[in-house]
Amino acid sequence: PQTVADLDRALEVACRYGCHHLTLQADARPRTLAQAITLIEGWQRLAEQVDFPVLLETHRYRLTSDLLFTLDVLAQMPDLKLLADLSHYVVGRELPESATAEDDEHIHSILRHSWG
């Protein structure tokens, strides 16, 4: 979804078909953390109305494409649940094969917020 309204329509379809969970590839690229938080909070309000998990996927060219920005979001929203596709961070940030301790902690932080 790009907007809160987009998710509303997707949730209607997911409910109709009895989905187990819904994964969002947030097709939005807010310029500020505040803009991202406002959008995600709107999605969370809608997600509270359904009986299945709604997860924000870490994905390239999406709201969560940057590891450090996503960590900033998680710092503001510690209960946010992710579906972590770590490959986008490894490739996008060109993490070295022997990652630094800081890189390792960043990835573990994402995993701690991941569903499942």
Coordinates of N, CA and C in Angstrom, one line a residue:
P1 N 0.8 -1.2 0.0 CA 0.0 0.0 0.0 C 0.9 1.3 0.0
Q2 N 0.3 2.3 -0.6 CA 0.9 3.6 -0.5 C 0.3 4.5 0.5
T3 N -1.0 4.2 0.8 CA -1.7 5.0 1.8 C -2.5 4.1 2.8
V4 N -3.0 4.8 3.8 CA -3.8 4.0 4.7 C -5.1 3.4 4.0
A5 N -5.7 4.2 3.2 CA -6.8 3.7 2.4 C -6.5 2.5 1.6
D6 N -5.3 2.4 1.0 CA -4.9 1.3 0.2 C -5.0 0.0 1.1
L7 N -4.5 0.1 2.3 CA -4.5 -1.1 3.2 C -6.0 -1.4 3.6
D8 N -6.8 -0.5 3.7 CA -8.2 -0.8 4.1 C -8.8 -1.7 3.0
R9 N -8.6 -1.4 1.7 CA -9.1 -2.3 0.6 C -8.5 -3.6 0.7
A10 N -7.2 -3.7 0.9 CA -6.5 -5.0 1.0 C -7.0 -5.8 2.1
L11 N -7.3 -5.2 3.3 CA -7.8 -6.0 4.4 C -9.2 -6.5 4.1
E12 N -10.0 -5.8 3.4 CA -11.3 -6.3 3.0 C -11.2 -7.6 2.2
V13 N -10.2 -7.6 1.3 CA -10.0 -8.8 0.5 C -9.5 -10.0 1.3
A14 N -8.5 -9.7 2.2 CA -7.9 -10.7 3.0 C -8.9 -11.3 4.0
C15 N -9.8 -10.5 4.5 CA -10.8 -11.0 5.4 C -11.8 -11.9 4.6
R16 N -12.1 -11.5 3.4 CA -13.1 -12.3 2.6 C -12.5 -13.7 2.4
Y17 N -11.2 -13.8 2.2 CA -10.6 -15.1 1.9 C -10.0 -15.8 3.0
G18 N -10.2 -15.3 4.2 CA -9.7 -16.0 5.4 C -8.2 -16.1 5.5
C19 N -7.5 -15.1 5.2 CA -6.0 -15.1 5.2 C -5.4 -15.4 6.6
H20 N -4.3 -16.1 6.6 CA -3.6 -16.4 7.8 C -2.9 -15.2 8.3
H21 N -2.3 -14.4 7.4 CA -1.6 -13.1 7.8 C -1.5 -12.3 6.5
L22 N -1.2 -11.0 6.6 CA -1.0 -10.2 5.5 C 0.3 -9.5 5.6
T23 N 1.1 -9.5 4.6 CA 2.4 -8.9 4.6 C 2.4 -7.6 3.7
L24 N 2.8 -6.5 4.3 CA 2.8 -5.3 3.5 C 4.2 -4.9 3.0
Q25 N 4.3 -4.7 1.7 CA 5.5 -4.1 1.1 C 5.1 -2.7 0.9
A26 N 5.4 -1.9 1.9 CA 4.9 -0.5 1.9 C 5.5 0.3 0.8
D27 N 4.7 0.6 -0.2 CA 5.2 1.3 -1.4 C 5.1 2.8 -1.2
A28 N 5.8 3.2 -0.2 CA 5.9 4.6 0.2 C 7.3 4.9 0.6
R29 N 7.8 6.1 0.3 CA 9.1 6.5 0.6 C 9.1 7.9 1.3
P30 N 8.6 7.9 2.6 CA 8.5 9.2 3.3 C 9.9 9.8 3.5
R31 N 10.0 11.1 3.5 CA 11.2 11.8 3.6 C 11.7 11.9 5.0
T32 N 10.7 11.8 6.0 CA 11.1 12.0 7.4 C 10.6 10.8 8.2
L33 N 11.2 10.6 9.3 CA 10.7 9.6 10.3 C 9.3 9.9 10.7
A34 N 9.0 11.1 11.0 CA 7.6 11.5 11.4 C 6.6 11.1 10.4
Q35 N 6.9 11.3 9.1 CA 6.0 10.9 8.0 C 5.8 9.4 8.0
A36 N 6.9 8.7 8.2 CA 6.8 7.2 8.2 C 5.9 6.7 9.4
I37 N 6.2 7.3 10.5 CA 5.5 6.9 11.7 C 4.0 7.1 11.6
T38 N 3.6 8.3 11.1 CA 2.2 8.6 10.8 C 1.5 7.6 9.9
L39 N 2.2 7.2 8.9 CA 1.6 6.2 7.9 C 1.5 4.9 8.6
I40 N 2.5 4.4 9.2 CA 2.5 3.1 9.9 C 1.5 3.1 11.0
E41 N 1.3 4.1 11.7 CA 0.3 4.2 12.8 C -1.1 4.0 12.2
G42 N -1.3 4.7 11.0 CA -2.6 4.5 10.3 C -2.8 3.1 9.9
W43 N -1.8 2.4 9.4 CA -1.9 1.0 9.1 C -2.2 0.1 10.3
Q44 N -1.5 0.5 11.4 CA -1.7 -0.3 12.6 C -3.2 -0.2 13.2
R45 N -3.7 1.0 13.1 CA -5.1 1.2 13.5 C -6.0 0.3 12.7
L46 N -5.8 0.2 11.4 CA -6.6 -0.7 10.6 C -6.4 -2.2 11.0
A47 N -5.1 -2.5 11.2 CA -4.7 -3.9 11.5 C -5.3 -4.4 12.8
E48 N -5.6 -3.5 13.7 CA -6.2 -3.8 15.0 C -7.7 -4.3 14.8
Q49 N -8.2 -4.1 13.6 CA -9.6 -4.4 13.4 C -9.8 -5.8 12.8
V50 N -8.7 -6.5 12.5 CA -8.7 -7.9 11.9 C -8.1 -8.9 12.9
D51 N -8.4 -10.2 12.6 CA -8.0 -11.2 13.6 C -6.8 -12.0 13.1
F52 N -6.0 -11.4 12.2 CA -4.7 -12.0 11.7 C -3.6 -11.0 11.7
P53 N -2.4 -11.4 11.8 CA -1.3 -10.5 11.9 C -1.1 -9.7 10.5
V54 N -0.8 -8.4 10.7 CA -0.4 -7.6 9.5 C 1.0 -7.2 9.7
L55 N 1.9 -7.6 8.8 CA 3.3 -7.5 9.0 C 3.9 -6.5 8.0
L56 N 4.9 -5.7 8.4 CA 5.6 -4.8 7.5 C 6.8 -5.5 7.0
E57 N 6.9 -5.8 5.7 CA 8.1 -6.5 5.2 C 9.3 -5.5 4.9
T58 N 10.4 -6.0 5.3 CA 11.7 -5.3 4.9 C 11.9 -5.6 3.4
H59 N 12.0 -4.6 2.6 CA 12.1 -4.9 1.2 C 12.7 -3.7 0.4
R60 N 13.4 -4.0 -0.6 CA 14.0 -2.9 -1.4 C 13.0 -2.0 -2.0
Y61 N 13.4 -0.8 -2.2 CA 12.5 0.3 -2.8 C 11.2 0.4 -2.1
R62 N 11.2 0.2 -0.8 CA 10.0 0.4 0.0 C 10.3 1.2 1.2
L63 N 9.3 1.5 2.0 CA 9.5 2.3 3.2 C 10.7 1.7 4.1
T64 N 10.8 0.4 4.1 CA 11.8 -0.3 5.0 C 13.1 -0.6 4.2
S65 N 13.4 0.0 3.1 CA 14.5 -0.4 2.3 C 15.9 -0.1 3.0
D66 N 15.9 0.9 3.8 CA 17.2 1.3 4.4 C 17.2 0.8 5.8
L67 N 18.3 0.0 6.2 CA 18.4 -0.6 7.5 C 18.4 0.4 8.6
L68 N 19.1 1.5 8.5 CA 19.2 2.5 9.6 C 17.9 3.2 9.8
F69 N 17.2 3.5 8.7 CA 15.9 4.2 8.8 C 14.9 3.2 9.5
T70 N 14.9 2.0 9.1 CA 14.0 1.0 9.7 C 14.3 0.8 11.2
L71 N 15.6 0.9 11.6 CA 15.9 0.8 13.0 C 15.4 2.1 13.7
D72 N 15.4 3.2 13.1 CA 14.8 4.4 13.6 C 13.3 4.3 13.8
V73 N 12.7 3.7 12.9 CA 11.2 3.4 13.0 C 11.0 2.5 14.2
L74 N 11.8 1.4 14.3 CA 11.6 0.5 15.4 C 11.9 1.1 16.8
A75 N 12.8 2.0 16.8 CA 13.1 2.7 18.1 C 11.8 3.5 18.5
Q76 N 11.1 4.1 17.6 CA 9.9 4.8 17.9 C 8.7 3.9 18.1
M77 N 8.7 2.7 17.4 CA 7.6 1.8 17.5 C 8.1 0.4 17.9
P78 N 8.4 0.2 19.1 CA 9.1 -1.1 19.5 C 8.2 -2.3 19.4
D79 N 6.9 -2.1 19.3 CA 6.0 -3.3 19.1 C 5.7 -3.6 17.6
L80 N 6.3 -2.8 16.7 CA 6.0 -3.1 15.3 C 6.6 -4.5 14.9
K81 N 5.7 -5.2 14.2 CA 6.1 -6.6 13.8 C 6.5 -6.5 12.3
L82 N 7.6 -7.2 12.0 CA 8.1 -7.2 10.7 C 8.1 -8.6 10.1
L83 N 8.1 -8.7 8.8 CA 8.5 -9.9 8.1 C 9.9 -9.5 7.5
A84 N 10.9 -10.1 8.0 CA 12.3 -9.6 7.7 C 12.9 -10.4 6.5
D85 N 13.0 -9.7 5.4 CA 13.7 -10.3 4.3 C 15.1 -9.6 4.3
L86 N 16.0 -10.2 5.0 CA 17.3 -9.6 5.3 C 18.1 -9.5 4.0
S87 N 17.8 -10.2 3.0 CA 18.7 -10.2 1.8 C 18.8 -8.8 1.2
H88 N 17.7 -8.0 1.4 CA 17.7 -6.6 0.9 C 18.7 -5.7 1.6
Y89 N 18.9 -6.0 2.9 CA 19.9 -5.2 3.6 C 21.3 -5.7 3.3
V90 N 21.5 -7.0 3.2 CA 22.8 -7.5 2.9 C 23.3 -7.0 1.6
V91 N 22.4 -7.0 0.6 CA 22.8 -6.6 -0.8 C 22.8 -5.0 -0.9
G92 N 21.7 -4.4 -0.4 CA 21.6 -3.0 -0.5 C 22.7 -2.2 0.2
R93 N 23.1 -2.7 1.4 CA 24.1 -2.0 2.1 C 25.5 -2.6 1.9
E94 N 25.5 -3.6 1.0 CA 26.8 -4.3 0.7 C 27.5 -4.7 1.9
L95 N 26.8 -5.4 2.8 CA 27.5 -5.8 4.0 C 28.6 -6.8 3.7
P96 N 29.8 -6.7 4.3 CA 30.9 -7.6 4.0 C 30.6 -9.0 4.6
E97 N 31.3 -10.0 4.1 CA 31.0 -11.4 4.5 C 31.3 -11.5 6.0
S98 N 32.4 -10.8 6.5 CA 32.6 -10.8 7.9 C 32.1 -9.5 8.5
A99 N 30.8 -9.4 8.8 CA 30.2 -8.2 9.2 C 30.8 -7.7 10.5
T100 N 30.7 -6.4 10.7 CA 31.2 -5.8 11.9 C 30.2 -6.1 13.1
A101 N 30.6 -5.9 14.3 CA 29.7 -6.1 15.4 C 28.5 -5.2 15.3
E102 N 28.7 -4.0 14.9 CA 27.6 -3.1 14.7 C 26.6 -3.5 13.7
D103 N 27.1 -4.0 12.5 CA 26.2 -4.6 11.5 C 25.4 -5.7 12.0
D104 N 26.1 -6.6 12.8 CA 25.5 -7.8 13.3 C 24.4 -7.4 14.3
E105 N 24.6 -6.4 15.1 CA 23.6 -6.0 16.1 C 22.4 -5.4 15.3
H106 N 22.7 -4.6 14.3 CA 21.6 -4.1 13.5 C 20.6 -5.2 12.9
I107 N 21.2 -6.2 12.4 CA 20.5 -7.3 11.8 C 19.7 -8.0 12.9
H108 N 20.4 -8.3 14.1 CA 19.7 -8.9 15.2 C 18.5 -8.1 15.7
S109 N 18.6 -6.8 15.7 CA 17.5 -5.9 16.1 C 16.3 -6.1 15.2
I110 N 16.6 -6.2 13.9 CA 15.5 -6.5 12.9 C 14.9 -7.8 13.2
L111 N 15.7 -8.8 13.5 CA 15.2 -10.2 13.7 C 14.3 -10.2 15.0
R112 N 14.7 -9.5 16.0 CA 13.9 -9.4 17.3 C 12.5 -8.9 17.0
H113 N 12.3 -8.1 16.0 CA 11.0 -7.6 15.7 C 10.3 -8.4 14.7
S114 N 10.9 -9.5 14.2 CA 10.3 -10.3 13.1 C 9.3 -11.3 13.7
W115 N 8.3 -11.5 12.9 CA 7.2 -12.4 13.3 C 7.6 -13.9 13.1
G116 N 7.2 -14.8 13.9 CA 7.4 -16.2 13.7 C 8.6 -16.8 14.3

